[in-house]
XYZ file of N, CA and C in Angstrom:
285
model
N 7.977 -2.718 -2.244
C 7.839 -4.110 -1.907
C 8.243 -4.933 -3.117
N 9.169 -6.326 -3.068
C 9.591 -6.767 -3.791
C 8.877 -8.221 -3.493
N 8.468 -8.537 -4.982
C 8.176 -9.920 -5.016
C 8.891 -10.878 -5.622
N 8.509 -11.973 -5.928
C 9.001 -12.438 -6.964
C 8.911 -13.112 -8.050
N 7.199 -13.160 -8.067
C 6.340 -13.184 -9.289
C 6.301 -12.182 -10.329
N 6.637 -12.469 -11.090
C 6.712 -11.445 -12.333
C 5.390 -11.157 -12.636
N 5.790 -10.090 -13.094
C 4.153 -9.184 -13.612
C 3.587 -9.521 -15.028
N 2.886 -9.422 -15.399
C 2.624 -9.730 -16.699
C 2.698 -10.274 -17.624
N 2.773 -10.871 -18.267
C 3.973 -11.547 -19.517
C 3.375 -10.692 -20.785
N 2.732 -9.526 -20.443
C 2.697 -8.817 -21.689
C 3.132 -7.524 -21.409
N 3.950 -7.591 -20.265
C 4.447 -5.945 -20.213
C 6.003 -6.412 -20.333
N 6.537 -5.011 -20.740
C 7.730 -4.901 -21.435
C 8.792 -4.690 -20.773
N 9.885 -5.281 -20.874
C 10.769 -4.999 -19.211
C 11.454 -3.825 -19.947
N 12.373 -2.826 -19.087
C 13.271 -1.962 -19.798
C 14.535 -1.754 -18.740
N 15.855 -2.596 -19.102
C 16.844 -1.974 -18.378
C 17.155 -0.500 -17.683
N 17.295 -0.336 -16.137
C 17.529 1.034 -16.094
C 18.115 2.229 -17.038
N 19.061 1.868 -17.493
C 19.719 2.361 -18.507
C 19.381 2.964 -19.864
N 18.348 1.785 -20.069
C 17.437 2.253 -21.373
C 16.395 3.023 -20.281
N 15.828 2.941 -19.619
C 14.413 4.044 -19.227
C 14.934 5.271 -19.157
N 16.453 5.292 -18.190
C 16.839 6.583 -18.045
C 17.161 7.097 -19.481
N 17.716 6.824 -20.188
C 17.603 7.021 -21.702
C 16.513 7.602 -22.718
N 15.934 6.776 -22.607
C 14.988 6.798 -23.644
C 13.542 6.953 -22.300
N 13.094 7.619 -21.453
C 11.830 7.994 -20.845
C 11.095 8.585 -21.434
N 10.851 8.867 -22.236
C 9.789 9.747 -23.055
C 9.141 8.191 -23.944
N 9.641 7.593 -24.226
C 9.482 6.467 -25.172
C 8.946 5.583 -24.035
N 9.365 5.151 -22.792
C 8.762 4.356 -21.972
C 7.219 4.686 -21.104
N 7.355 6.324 -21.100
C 5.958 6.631 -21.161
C 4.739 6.225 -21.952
N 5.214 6.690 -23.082
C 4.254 6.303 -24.304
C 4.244 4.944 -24.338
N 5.406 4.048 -24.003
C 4.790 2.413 -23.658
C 3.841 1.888 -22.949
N 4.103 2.964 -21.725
C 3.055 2.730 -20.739
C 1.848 3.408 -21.270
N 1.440 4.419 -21.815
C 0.003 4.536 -21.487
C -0.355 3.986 -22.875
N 0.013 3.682 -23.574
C -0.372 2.761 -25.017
C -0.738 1.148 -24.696
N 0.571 0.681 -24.275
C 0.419 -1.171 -23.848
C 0.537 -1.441 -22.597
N -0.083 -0.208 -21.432
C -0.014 -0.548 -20.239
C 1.343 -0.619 -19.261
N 1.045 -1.302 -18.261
C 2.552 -1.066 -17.311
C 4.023 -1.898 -18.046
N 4.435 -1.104 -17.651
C 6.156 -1.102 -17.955
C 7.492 -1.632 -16.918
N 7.751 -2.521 -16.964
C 8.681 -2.648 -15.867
C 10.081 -2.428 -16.182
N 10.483 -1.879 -15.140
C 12.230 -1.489 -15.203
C 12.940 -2.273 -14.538
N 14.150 -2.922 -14.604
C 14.733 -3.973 -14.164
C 16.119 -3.089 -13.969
N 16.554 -3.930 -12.790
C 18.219 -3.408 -12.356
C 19.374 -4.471 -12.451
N 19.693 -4.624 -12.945
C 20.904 -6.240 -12.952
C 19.865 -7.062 -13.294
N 18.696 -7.011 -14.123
C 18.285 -8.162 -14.503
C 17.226 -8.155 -13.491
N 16.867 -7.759 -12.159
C 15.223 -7.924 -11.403
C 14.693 -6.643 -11.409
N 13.464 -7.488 -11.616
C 12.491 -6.345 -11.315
C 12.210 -5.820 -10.524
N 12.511 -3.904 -10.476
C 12.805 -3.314 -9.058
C 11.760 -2.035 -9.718
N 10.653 -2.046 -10.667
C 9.833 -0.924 -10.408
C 8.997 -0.991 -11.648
N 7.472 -0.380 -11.812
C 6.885 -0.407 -12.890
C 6.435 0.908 -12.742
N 6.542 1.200 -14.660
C 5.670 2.537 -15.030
C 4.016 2.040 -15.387
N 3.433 2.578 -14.332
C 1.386 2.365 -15.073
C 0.938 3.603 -15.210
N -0.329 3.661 -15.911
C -1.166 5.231 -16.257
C -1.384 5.646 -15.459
N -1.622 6.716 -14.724
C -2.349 7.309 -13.406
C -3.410 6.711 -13.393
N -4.146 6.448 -14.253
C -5.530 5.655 -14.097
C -5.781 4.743 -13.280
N -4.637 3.766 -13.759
C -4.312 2.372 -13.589
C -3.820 2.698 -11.930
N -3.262 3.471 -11.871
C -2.383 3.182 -10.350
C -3.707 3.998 -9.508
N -4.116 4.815 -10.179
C -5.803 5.610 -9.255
C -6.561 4.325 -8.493
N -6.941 3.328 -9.812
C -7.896 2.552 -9.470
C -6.992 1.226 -8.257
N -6.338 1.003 -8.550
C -5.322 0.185 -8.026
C -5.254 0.887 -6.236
N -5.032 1.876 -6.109
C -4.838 2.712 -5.132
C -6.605 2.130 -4.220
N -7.496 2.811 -5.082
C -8.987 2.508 -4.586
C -9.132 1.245 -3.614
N -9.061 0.262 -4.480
C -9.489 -0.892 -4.332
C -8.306 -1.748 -3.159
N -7.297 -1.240 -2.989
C -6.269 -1.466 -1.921
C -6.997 -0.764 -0.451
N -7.875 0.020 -0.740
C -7.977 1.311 0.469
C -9.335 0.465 0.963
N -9.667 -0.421 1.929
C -10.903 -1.066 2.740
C -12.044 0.418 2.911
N -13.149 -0.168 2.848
C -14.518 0.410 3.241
C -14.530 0.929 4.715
N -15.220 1.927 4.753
C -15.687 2.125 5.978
C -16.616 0.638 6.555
N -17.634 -0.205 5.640
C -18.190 -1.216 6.239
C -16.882 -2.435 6.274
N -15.867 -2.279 5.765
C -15.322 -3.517 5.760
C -14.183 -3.106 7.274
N -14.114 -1.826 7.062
C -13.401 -1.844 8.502
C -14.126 -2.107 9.753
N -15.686 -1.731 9.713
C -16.273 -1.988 10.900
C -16.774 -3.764 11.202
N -16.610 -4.219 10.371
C -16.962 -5.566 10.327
C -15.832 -6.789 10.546
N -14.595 -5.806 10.199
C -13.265 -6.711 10.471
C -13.255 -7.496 11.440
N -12.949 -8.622 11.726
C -12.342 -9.332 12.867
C -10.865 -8.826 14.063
N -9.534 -8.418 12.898
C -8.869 -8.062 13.229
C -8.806 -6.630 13.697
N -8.191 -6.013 15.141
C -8.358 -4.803 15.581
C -7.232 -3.694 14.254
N -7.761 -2.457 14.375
C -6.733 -1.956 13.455
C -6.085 -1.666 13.987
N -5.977 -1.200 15.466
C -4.776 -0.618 16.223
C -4.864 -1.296 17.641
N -3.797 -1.030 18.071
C -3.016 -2.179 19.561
C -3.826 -0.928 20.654
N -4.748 -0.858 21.574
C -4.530 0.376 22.997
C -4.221 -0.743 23.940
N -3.394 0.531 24.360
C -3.015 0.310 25.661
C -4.397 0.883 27.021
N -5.043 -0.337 27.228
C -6.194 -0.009 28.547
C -5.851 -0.779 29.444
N -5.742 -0.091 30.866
C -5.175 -0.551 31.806
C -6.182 -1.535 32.636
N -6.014 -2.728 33.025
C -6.669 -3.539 33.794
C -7.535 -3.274 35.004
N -8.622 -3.342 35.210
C -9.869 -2.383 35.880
C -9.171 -2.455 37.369
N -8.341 -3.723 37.532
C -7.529 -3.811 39.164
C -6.826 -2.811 39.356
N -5.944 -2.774 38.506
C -5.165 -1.097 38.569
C -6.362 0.626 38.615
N -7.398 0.428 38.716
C -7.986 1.622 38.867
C -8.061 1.998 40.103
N -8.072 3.430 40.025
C -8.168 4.037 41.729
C -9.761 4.180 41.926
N -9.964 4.121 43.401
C -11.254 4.627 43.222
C -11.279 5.689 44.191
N -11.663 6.801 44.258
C -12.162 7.785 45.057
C -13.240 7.484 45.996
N -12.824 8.229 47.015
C -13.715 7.454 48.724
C -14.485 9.105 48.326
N -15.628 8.117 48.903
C -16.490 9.738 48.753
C -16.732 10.539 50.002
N -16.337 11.787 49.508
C -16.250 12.679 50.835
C -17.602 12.352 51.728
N -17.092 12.912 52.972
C -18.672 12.745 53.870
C -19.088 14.498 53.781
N -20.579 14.147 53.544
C -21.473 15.055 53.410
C -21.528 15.058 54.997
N -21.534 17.128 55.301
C -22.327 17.223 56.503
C -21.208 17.775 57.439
């Protein structure tokens, strides 16, 4: 997903060119001064963060079991057919 708010103003951009280059060095950027962004022609098209950072990030993206049951919005579309469309079965005669 592309935005177009820039991230940080304390993380470090790195031309593709230089990451593919020099990656061992953009690692150690990242887990020293945090996320790292890589730029392609000049936009920003990806960031390096710690596993930590992207763990917790991951967490806190992922809703509660109470926040899903409390939602307003449904999470998924069913398809249930309108009670007019039901058949009903005639009940056999006993006897």
């Amino acid at each position: 997903m592309h935005t177009d708010k820039p991230l940080e103003t304390s993380s470090r951009r790195w031309p593709v060119q230089d990451a593919k280059a020099r990656f061992s060095e953009l690692l150690e950027a990242s887990l020293k001064e945090g996320p790292q962004i890589v730029t392609r022609r000049g936009v920003e098209a990806a960031v390096l963060v710690p596993v930590e950072e992207w763990r917790r990030l991951q967490d806190s993206a992922r809703p509660t079991l109470k926040e899903l049951l409390l939602t307003d919005s449904p999470r998924a579309r069913l398809a249930i057919p309108s009670r007019r469309q039901w058949r009903r079965r005639r009940p056999k005669a006993l006897g």
